[in-house]
Amino acid sequence: MRDTLTAVITETVESLIADGRLRLASVPDVHVERPRDPSHGDWSTNVALVSAKSAGMVPRDIAAMLAAELRQRLAGVAEAIEIAGPGFINVRLARDVVADVVTRIRDEGDSFGAGERTGKLVQVEFVSANPVGPLHVGHGRWAALGDSIARILEHAGDDVQREFYVNDAGVQMDIFAASVSARYLELCGVEAEFPEDGYRGTYIIDIAREIFDAEGTCWIEATAENREAHFKEQAYTAVLEHLKRVLSGMGVGFDVWFSERTLHAAGADGVTAIERGIARLREAGYLYEQDGALWFRSTDFGDDKDRVLKKADGSYTYFAADIAYHADKYDRGFDLVIDIWGADHHGYVKRMEAAVAALGHPGKLEVIIGQLVNLFRNGEVVRMSKRTGEMVTFEDLLDEVGVDAARYFFLRRSTDQPVDFDIALAKERSSENPVYYVQYAHARICSILRKASGADTADESVDVAAVAEGIAAGPAELALLGSEPGTLAGEAELGLLRKLAEFPEVVAIAARQRAPHKLATYAEDLAATFHGFYTHCQVVVDDPALRNARLALADASRIVLARALGLLGVTAPERM
């Protein structure tokens, strides 16, 4: 409807310009938005305000001309077109137009609110934790965020690929292997010096014990180099499988697990991906040597200083590998790459954007910084696990609160804000718990549909979708919704219809802004609106026409609630 109104208003402005009543050199951009106050109508435009200065007219006079024309052009679509404030034009749609959203939702199902296919290939790279230990709760937030953004972009029309960058090369892997080796020797009864900067979690002991149980003491006499090389692969594989298992249990899957090691490995031509990436920058004229090191001229692209790619000792920096990795991404044909990084990588963004631009892909990298998660229980900060006495891992949190609550609480806040995660609230089965509140609205609708079928509301054998399909509600029945404006029932029906109609717009905004929290807010608002409708409107009434109309409205609410939750990766239970 936004597109329809925008087109009609644009055509109306063009007509007024053509007949000389509106003196403008060109048609201004027409913006149609929903008013903050629903009592002002369904849609509003400020086109009269933005045109006034150029036209040399008072905004309300322009608004009056436009409103008069629009009343004719939108006859049968708009119930009322009014001027408000200094010159806003508010449009209130006819009831049958508003009620038509029920038919569209029930016809389109999960496709309601979906955008046209864009043909754009988008990569979302997220989590990308070092495979040297368990995921922390921040990784959990980034997992929920990346997966939900991918779901939303797919619904909006993009083709999306999810990728996990496995940091399996570099010093941290050597320290990891040395840590496991030391714990293994201790299990063998051999005194071992533990690395000063080693990994000290109990999971290191668990990995070492698995190796000891499988291979015994045969590695005691091996050189430290050989032992650590062997243990590195064993431990790396164990941790990577653990990461995959935890993420899969959260409902997060990846199309590609990209190994950093492949960037350091020579190809058939004897050249590594890192060397090829550097060669591209050299050919483009963005490299120079100074003090024995090789530098990237990132200041040419707005960075605050140039960056080293190859140190004087001949070793490559992490940044050099990241450049090669992103070059590989664009070689795979992505039109847009979205990277989700931890809060400690904020200072890294500008140099990476500079590198991507230097590689010939300006504007094709978007970096989202995932903010931290603070755990609370009954108002007290939680940092340590009661079970292990160590940091609370993401797996610990999932075990305690469940996947749905974890994902929902991670996604309720904007990505640029830290999350204060209240464990006790996430486990609560009450309306105070936002995910429970939304899921309960869906379950309540399913209960209503079971009741409408004549079955017991708790009967698990009832196919809710099949019951919904049997509800016949055409234009005549749906016209009854909101037919008594001013009454509690009529306003509740209209309020729910209008809230349902907002869903496509919310999805589009969430996709454009990479903002799953917009959907969480919408889901809570829709649940509250439905609960209000249920309070003021008996659904299963004697009048068959009104009964079917309200059942169809409830069913449409069920579909949209499930779709909103699904885009967040949260389930929509049929009973609670």
XYZ file of C-alpha atoms in Angstrom:
576
model
C 0.000 0.000 0.000
C 2.912 2.377 0.683
C 4.069 1.973 -2.940
C 0.542 2.509 -4.239
C 0.057 5.703 -2.226
C 3.521 6.984 -3.160
C 2.732 6.488 -6.851
C -0.680 8.180 -6.603
C 0.691 11.168 -4.651
C 3.578 11.542 -7.121
C 1.162 11.487 -10.061
C -1.016 14.071 -8.307
C 1.922 16.431 -7.764
C 2.932 15.999 -11.419
C -0.629 16.888 -12.461
C -0.667 20.051 -10.341
C 2.680 21.101 -11.819
C 1.467 20.414 -15.354
C -1.650 22.582 -15.036
C 0.295 25.405 -13.379
C -1.288 25.270 -9.936
C 1.974 24.175 -8.327
C 5.092 25.982 -9.490
C 7.881 23.466 -9.063
C 10.751 22.703 -11.410
C 10.479 18.993 -10.586
C 8.575 16.569 -8.409
C 10.153 16.260 -4.940
C 10.811 12.868 -3.409
C 7.514 11.676 -1.979
C 7.809 9.985 1.402
C 4.864 8.076 2.824
C 5.183 6.973 6.442
C 2.974 5.586 9.153
C 1.971 8.262 11.705
C 3.307 7.714 15.199
C -0.211 8.165 16.529
C -2.615 5.627 14.908
C -5.502 8.039 15.505
C -4.017 10.238 12.758
C -4.704 7.579 10.129
C -2.914 4.739 8.387
C -0.411 6.756 6.342
C 0.978 10.280 6.243
C 3.068 12.361 3.834
C 4.989 15.615 4.304
C 5.217 16.360 0.562
C 3.429 19.699 1.005
C 5.980 20.798 3.603
C 9.022 19.911 1.509
C 7.519 21.585 -1.582
C 6.481 24.863 0.028
C 9.728 26.849 -0.184
C 10.413 26.010 -3.842
C 6.780 26.639 -4.795
C 6.604 29.919 -2.842
C 3.419 28.822 -1.104
C 2.119 28.149 2.379
C 2.402 24.374 3.128
C -1.237 24.042 4.201
C -2.404 25.604 0.918
C -0.427 22.999 -1.034
C -1.809 20.315 1.255
C -5.355 21.506 0.616
C -4.889 21.254 -3.169
C -3.322 17.805 -2.894
C -5.964 16.523 -0.473
C -8.784 17.612 -2.767
C -7.210 15.764 -5.704
C -6.352 12.694 -3.657
C -9.909 12.319 -2.398
C -10.966 11.765 -5.998
C -8.029 9.600 -7.021
C -8.261 7.403 -3.917
C -12.058 7.095 -3.833
C -12.916 3.630 -2.558
C -9.404 3.180 -1.149
C -9.294 5.973 1.414
C -12.028 6.554 3.949
C -10.661 9.979 4.894
C -7.861 12.312 3.768
C -7.149 15.101 6.239
C -4.663 17.932 6.744
C -2.858 18.063 10.066
C -0.456 20.471 11.733
C 1.575 22.745 9.434
C 0.740 20.723 6.336
C 0.891 16.964 6.819
C -1.595 14.940 4.770
C -3.020 11.963 6.656
C -4.720 9.091 4.861
C -7.146 6.740 6.583
C -7.859 3.655 4.484
C -11.345 2.257 3.946
C -12.245 -0.620 6.275
C -12.540 -3.170 3.498
C -9.070 -2.214 2.250
C -7.670 -2.633 5.749
C -9.471 -5.947 6.222
C -8.093 -7.288 2.942
C -4.783 -7.864 4.742
C -6.354 -10.956 6.343
C -6.980 -12.527 2.951
C -3.487 -11.689 1.724
C -1.818 -13.145 4.805
C -3.811 -16.361 4.670
C -3.207 -16.747 0.933
C 0.519 -15.996 1.086
C 1.340 -17.740 4.382
C 5.061 -17.672 5.164
C 5.635 -15.589 2.021
C 3.688 -12.642 3.431
C 5.989 -9.640 3.618
C 8.599 -11.245 1.361
C 10.343 -9.009 -1.154
C 10.860 -9.592 -4.842
C 14.012 -11.540 -5.698
C 16.847 -9.014 -6.034
C 19.391 -11.283 -7.700
C 21.948 -9.925 -5.222
C 24.354 -12.436 -3.667
C 25.190 -11.527 -0.078
C 27.648 -13.209 2.246
C 27.186 -12.952 5.993
C 30.289 -13.995 7.917
C 29.768 -14.302 11.655
C 30.943 -15.878 14.916
C 34.348 -16.896 13.430
C 35.674 -17.763 16.890
C 39.224 -19.041 17.314
C 39.003 -22.863 17.525
C 40.924 -22.952 20.779
C 38.101 -23.106 23.305
C 34.348 -22.963 23.945
C 32.113 -20.169 22.720
C 31.485 -17.335 25.151
C 28.095 -15.623 25.458
C 29.218 -12.820 23.137
C 29.744 -15.408 20.401
C 26.196 -16.573 21.105
C 24.831 -13.089 20.501
C 26.763 -12.784 17.230
C 25.529 -16.224 16.166
C 21.913 -15.188 16.744
C 22.505 -11.844 15.066
C 24.231 -13.208 11.960
C 21.726 -15.992 11.454
C 18.744 -13.676 11.904
C 20.159 -11.053 9.537
C 20.649 -13.808 6.953
C 17.047 -14.995 7.415
C 15.685 -11.455 7.101
C 17.730 -10.684 3.984
C 16.522 -13.915 2.383
C 12.919 -12.982 3.178
C 13.537 -9.528 1.716
C 14.705 -11.088 -1.568
C 18.482 -11.550 -1.432
C 20.421 -14.762 -1.964
C 22.475 -15.281 1.188
C 25.425 -17.477 2.097
C 26.494 -17.963 5.724
C 30.192 -18.374 6.442
C 32.378 -19.150 9.466
C 36.035 -18.087 9.180
C 38.107 -20.617 11.089
C 41.184 -18.920 12.557
C 43.267 -22.093 12.465
C 46.667 -20.545 11.715
C 49.010 -18.422 13.765
C 50.503 -18.154 17.215
C 47.315 -18.850 19.158
C 47.135 -22.342 17.667
C 50.719 -23.035 18.793
C 49.932 -21.860 22.324
C 46.801 -24.006 22.282
C 48.800 -27.106 21.295
C 51.457 -26.401 23.947
C 48.726 -26.066 26.596
C 47.213 -29.451 25.697
C 50.684 -31.030 25.582
C 51.492 -29.809 29.098
C 48.218 -31.188 30.498
C 48.805 -34.485 28.694
C 52.239 -34.869 30.281
C 50.745 -34.134 33.702
C 48.196 -36.922 33.129
C 51.135 -39.193 32.283
C 52.734 -38.333 35.615
C 55.434 -36.227 34.013
C 56.256 -32.803 35.394
C 55.667 -30.226 32.668
C 56.128 -26.496 32.431
C 52.820 -24.881 31.491
C 53.050 -22.029 28.933
C 52.970 -18.643 30.614
C 50.237 -17.426 28.263
C 48.601 -20.850 27.870
C 44.908 -21.715 27.880
C 43.970 -22.751 31.410
C 40.349 -23.851 31.163
C 39.261 -27.292 32.323
C 38.377 -28.066 28.700
C 42.135 -28.272 27.992
C 42.399 -31.046 30.578
C 39.360 -32.765 29.006
C 40.987 -32.716 25.555
C 44.289 -33.969 26.961
C 42.469 -36.787 28.760
C 40.727 -37.843 25.538
C 44.121 -38.094 23.835
C 45.587 -39.942 26.827
C 42.683 -42.419 26.914
C 42.957 -43.066 23.171
C 46.736 -43.110 22.733
C 48.189 -43.786 26.157
C 51.666 -42.606 27.094
C 53.280 -43.078 23.690
C 53.923 -39.344 23.263
C 56.028 -38.907 26.393
C 59.321 -39.578 24.627
C 58.459 -37.617 21.476
C 60.064 -34.242 20.878
C 57.983 -31.297 22.023
C 57.730 -30.170 18.416
C 56.326 -33.490 17.151
C 54.055 -33.957 20.153
C 52.570 -30.466 19.868
C 52.137 -30.773 16.104
C 50.139 -33.973 16.610
C 48.139 -32.602 19.540
C 47.368 -29.412 17.643
C 45.393 -31.365 15.060
C 43.676 -33.545 17.656
C 42.709 -30.615 19.852
C 41.738 -28.378 16.931
C 39.434 -31.042 15.514
C 37.833 -31.620 18.920
C 37.135 -27.930 19.532
C 35.877 -27.314 15.989
C 33.430 -30.205 16.279
C 32.303 -28.796 19.624
C 31.686 -25.377 18.077
C 29.696 -26.942 15.237
C 27.617 -28.984 17.670
C 26.755 -26.026 19.923
C 25.887 -23.759 16.996
C 23.818 -26.463 15.326
C 21.952 -26.989 18.591
C 21.112 -23.292 18.480
C 19.697 -23.681 14.985
C 22.630 -21.933 13.329
C 24.132 -23.587 10.268
C 26.877 -22.428 7.917
C 27.189 -22.978 4.179
C 30.975 -22.596 4.326
C 33.602 -23.194 7.007
C 36.591 -21.328 5.591
C 40.001 -22.357 6.911
C 42.585 -19.608 7.391
C 45.275 -22.188 6.680
C 44.259 -22.284 3.026
C 45.410 -18.684 2.691
C 48.952 -19.684 3.708
C 49.094 -22.798 1.505
C 50.782 -22.552 -1.897
C 48.616 -23.332 -4.901
C 49.611 -25.279 -8.020
C 51.617 -22.255 -9.155
C 53.543 -22.170 -5.883
C 51.922 -18.902 -4.835
C 49.803 -18.456 -1.689
C 46.514 -16.559 -1.508
C 48.222 -13.981 0.724
C 50.902 -13.392 -1.899
C 48.274 -13.064 -4.613
C 46.340 -10.521 -2.552
C 49.465 -8.454 -1.956
C 50.327 -8.651 -5.646
C 46.939 -7.140 -6.507
C 47.577 -4.177 -4.225
C 51.089 -3.763 -5.622
C 49.790 -3.727 -9.201
C 47.218 -1.097 -8.200
C 50.010 1.070 -6.793
C 49.017 0.987 -3.118
C 52.153 -0.604 -1.579
C 55.552 0.756 -0.588
C 58.576 -0.394 1.423
C 59.926 1.366 4.472
C 62.242 0.239 7.294
C 62.446 -3.204 5.713
C 58.672 -3.720 5.926
C 55.965 -3.717 3.253
C 53.207 -1.156 3.803
C 49.683 -0.682 2.450
C 48.783 2.938 1.673
C 45.443 2.760 3.483
C 45.463 6.508 4.146
C 44.526 6.909 0.471
C 41.107 5.574 1.532
C 40.569 7.548 4.728
C 42.412 5.381 7.265
C 44.274 7.316 9.967
C 47.625 5.683 9.123
C 49.163 3.239 6.675
C 49.323 -0.440 7.657
C 52.082 -3.031 7.607
C 51.422 -6.189 5.568
C 54.842 -7.840 5.749
C 57.150 -7.221 8.672
C 60.887 -6.718 8.455
C 61.448 -10.325 9.580
C 59.562 -11.562 6.510
C 56.407 -12.684 8.351
C 52.960 -11.547 7.293
C 50.592 -9.657 9.558
C 47.056 -10.810 10.360
C 45.862 -7.946 8.189
C 47.615 -9.442 5.155
C 45.681 -12.687 5.653
C 42.437 -10.763 6.079
C 43.043 -8.942 2.795
C 43.618 -12.266 1.014
C 40.472 -13.677 2.629
C 38.315 -10.778 1.453
C 39.828 -10.909 -2.028
C 38.711 -14.548 -2.120
C 35.193 -13.528 -1.074
C 34.747 -11.157 -3.974
C 36.327 -13.658 -6.362
C 33.435 -15.932 -5.399
C 30.992 -13.371 -6.781
C 29.462 -11.725 -3.719
C 27.811 -8.383 -4.369
C 27.919 -7.499 -0.691
C 29.905 -8.896 2.221
C 28.634 -8.393 5.774
C 31.145 -9.149 8.527
C 30.040 -9.356 12.161
C 32.969 -8.746 14.496
C 33.434 -8.458 18.228
C 33.466 -5.127 20.045
C 37.270 -5.243 20.344
C 37.619 -5.011 16.531
C 36.114 -1.543 16.195
C 39.450 0.029 15.260
C 39.994 -2.540 12.527
C 37.017 -1.511 10.398
C 38.490 1.443 8.512
C 41.601 -0.408 7.343
C 39.513 -3.337 6.101
C 37.206 -1.009 4.203
C 40.301 0.621 2.702
C 41.684 -2.752 1.597
C 38.389 -3.772 -0.019
C 38.233 -0.469 -1.895
C 41.846 -0.903 -3.038
C 40.981 -4.383 -4.324
C 38.354 -2.752 -6.549
C 35.189 -3.300 -4.498
C 34.394 0.038 -2.802
C 31.162 0.059 -0.836
C 30.792 -3.718 -0.941
C 31.885 -4.378 2.649
C 29.678 -3.759 5.646
C 31.001 -4.399 9.138
C 28.656 -4.811 12.096
C 30.224 -4.613 15.525
C 28.554 -6.975 17.993
C 28.421 -5.426 21.444
C 28.990 -7.283 24.692
C 26.591 -9.373 26.769
C 26.314 -8.837 30.525
C 24.771 -11.719 32.438
C 22.589 -11.086 35.469
C 20.709 -13.312 37.879
C 18.225 -11.628 40.222
C 20.028 -8.322 39.753
C 23.491 -9.725 40.464
C 26.230 -9.855 37.817
C 27.112 -13.432 36.799
C 30.609 -14.131 35.483
C 31.461 -17.590 36.704
C 29.790 -20.938 36.180
C 28.605 -22.606 39.393
C 29.524 -25.957 37.843
C 33.139 -25.216 36.849
C 33.998 -22.000 38.641
C 35.102 -20.566 35.304
C 33.630 -18.187 32.756
C 30.014 -18.941 31.855
C 30.118 -20.352 28.332
C 27.458 -19.978 25.715
C 26.698 -23.682 26.026
C 26.109 -23.220 29.773
C 23.616 -20.452 29.020
C 21.802 -22.526 26.397
C 21.535 -25.443 28.805
C 19.961 -23.217 31.455
C 17.567 -20.947 29.538
C 17.005 -22.812 26.254
C 17.554 -21.856 22.631
C 14.437 -19.722 22.140
C 15.029 -17.502 25.153
C 18.738 -17.125 24.395
C 18.167 -16.120 20.789
C 15.290 -13.776 21.592
C 17.071 -11.973 24.429
C 20.187 -11.546 22.282
C 18.123 -10.020 19.462
C 15.816 -7.703 21.423
C 18.370 -4.901 21.551
C 19.954 -2.923 18.739
C 23.347 -4.272 17.674
C 25.064 -1.069 18.807
C 23.910 -1.598 22.400
C 25.229 -4.046 25.008
C 22.751 -6.688 26.163
C 21.917 -7.068 29.848
C 20.763 -10.691 29.897
C 18.583 -11.512 32.909
C 18.833 -15.299 33.312
C 16.001 -15.500 35.829
C 13.665 -13.508 33.571
C 14.567 -15.639 30.538
C 13.434 -18.748 32.437
C 10.225 -17.205 33.778
C 6.910 -18.476 32.398
C 4.940 -15.250 32.667
C 4.013 -12.181 30.671
C 7.059 -10.446 32.146
C 9.246 -12.654 29.941
C 8.992 -11.127 26.432
C 9.662 -14.322 24.467
C 7.143 -16.244 26.573
C 4.629 -13.418 26.057
C 4.959 -13.569 22.257
C 4.979 -17.370 22.079
C 1.959 -17.533 24.379
C -0.012 -15.329 21.977
C 0.691 -17.840 19.197
C -0.233 -20.780 21.412
C -3.440 -19.024 22.499
C -4.508 -18.609 18.858
C -3.870 -22.303 18.237
C -6.039 -23.090 21.253
C -8.819 -20.894 19.821
C -8.637 -22.730 16.497
C -8.790 -26.107 18.240
C -11.845 -24.922 20.147
C -13.448 -23.727 16.899
C -13.021 -27.217 15.454
C -15.113 -28.599 18.295
C -12.165 -30.363 19.885
C -10.810 -29.938 23.371
C -8.376 -26.988 23.429
C -5.681 -29.291 24.825
C -6.193 -32.034 22.211
C -2.754 -32.536 20.666
C -4.140 -34.582 17.777
C -5.847 -31.562 16.202
C -4.085 -30.262 13.086
C -4.265 -26.498 13.639
C -3.265 -25.667 10.056
C -5.976 -27.950 8.697
C -8.574 -26.304 10.942
C -7.434 -22.895 9.705
C -7.789 -23.960 6.074
C -11.407 -24.821 6.732
C -12.299 -21.310 7.873
C -14.094 -19.537 5.030
C -14.007 -15.763 5.329
C -14.632 -13.750 2.186
C -15.121 -9.999 1.691
C -18.642 -10.088 3.143
C -17.500 -11.682 6.382
C -14.310 -9.602 6.684
C -16.345 -6.422 6.183
C -17.768 -7.064 9.652
C -14.356 -6.441 11.231
C -14.237 -2.932 12.652
C -17.815 -2.292 11.584
C -18.545 -0.742 14.963
C -15.869 1.972 15.239
C -15.725 3.681 18.598
C -16.635 0.512 20.492
C -13.982 -1.513 22.293
C -14.587 -4.484 19.992
C -14.513 -2.429 16.802
C -11.347 -0.566 17.755
C -9.657 -3.819 18.850
C -10.423 -5.416 15.473
C -9.186 -2.395 13.517
C -6.086 -2.108 15.685
C -5.149 -5.729 15.018
C -5.794 -5.362 11.272
C -3.557 -2.313 11.090
C -0.812 -3.959 13.109
C -0.810 -6.969 10.772
C -0.569 -4.669 7.756
C 2.673 -3.193 9.144
C 4.599 -6.465 8.879
C 5.979 -6.123 5.303
C 7.239 -2.646 6.122
C 8.898 -3.845 9.338
C 10.674 -6.656 7.470
C 11.908 -4.207 4.833
C 13.271 -1.846 7.503
C 14.872 -4.695 9.449
C 16.569 -5.893 6.248
C 17.735 -2.433 5.224
C 19.066 -1.534 8.677
C 20.320 -5.063 9.568
C 18.124 -4.726 12.632
C 16.459 -7.936 13.917
C 15.433 -6.039 17.057
C 12.819 -4.264 14.933
C 11.108 -7.621 14.428
C 11.305 -8.458 18.126
C 9.662 -5.141 18.970
C 7.006 -5.755 16.322
C 6.323 -9.278 17.591
C 5.764 -7.971 21.113
C 3.491 -5.205 19.832
C 1.513 -7.677 17.726
C 1.173 -10.056 20.684
C -0.080 -7.204 22.874
C -2.517 -6.093 20.176
C -3.830 -9.628 19.797
C -4.229 -10.062 23.549
C -6.249 -6.809 23.534
C -8.403 -8.107 20.683
C -9.001 -11.370 22.554
C -10.005 -9.430 25.678
C -12.637 -7.323 23.897
C -13.828 -9.696 21.167
C -15.319 -13.112 21.764
C -14.041 -15.114 18.790
C -16.163 -18.269 18.764
C -19.603 -16.605 18.668
C -22.995 -17.904 17.453
C -23.154 -15.623 14.383
C -21.335 -17.744 11.737
C -20.249 -14.764 9.602
C -18.737 -12.825 12.517
C -17.286 -16.042 13.909
C -15.460 -16.816 10.658
C -14.273 -13.225 10.307
C -12.740 -13.203 13.775
C -11.303 -16.691 13.353
C -9.688 -15.603 10.089
C -8.259 -12.539 11.814
C -6.881 -14.738 14.587
C -5.425 -17.116 12.007
C -3.718 -14.254 10.170
C -2.222 -13.176 13.496
C -0.955 -16.740 14.042
C 0.748 -16.751 10.644
C 2.452 -13.383 11.131
C 3.562 -14.136 14.698
C 5.107 -17.400 13.523
C 6.821 -15.659 10.609
C 8.228 -12.884 12.828
C 9.529 -15.428 15.339
C 10.898 -17.580 12.529
C 12.961 -14.698 11.155
C 14.490 -14.417 14.632
C 15.146 -18.157 14.678
C 12.641 -18.664 17.516
C 9.966 -21.369 17.498
C 6.220 -20.706 17.549
C 4.736 -23.396 19.832
C 1.137 -24.497 19.388
C 0.646 -25.116 23.099
C 2.364 -23.883 26.260
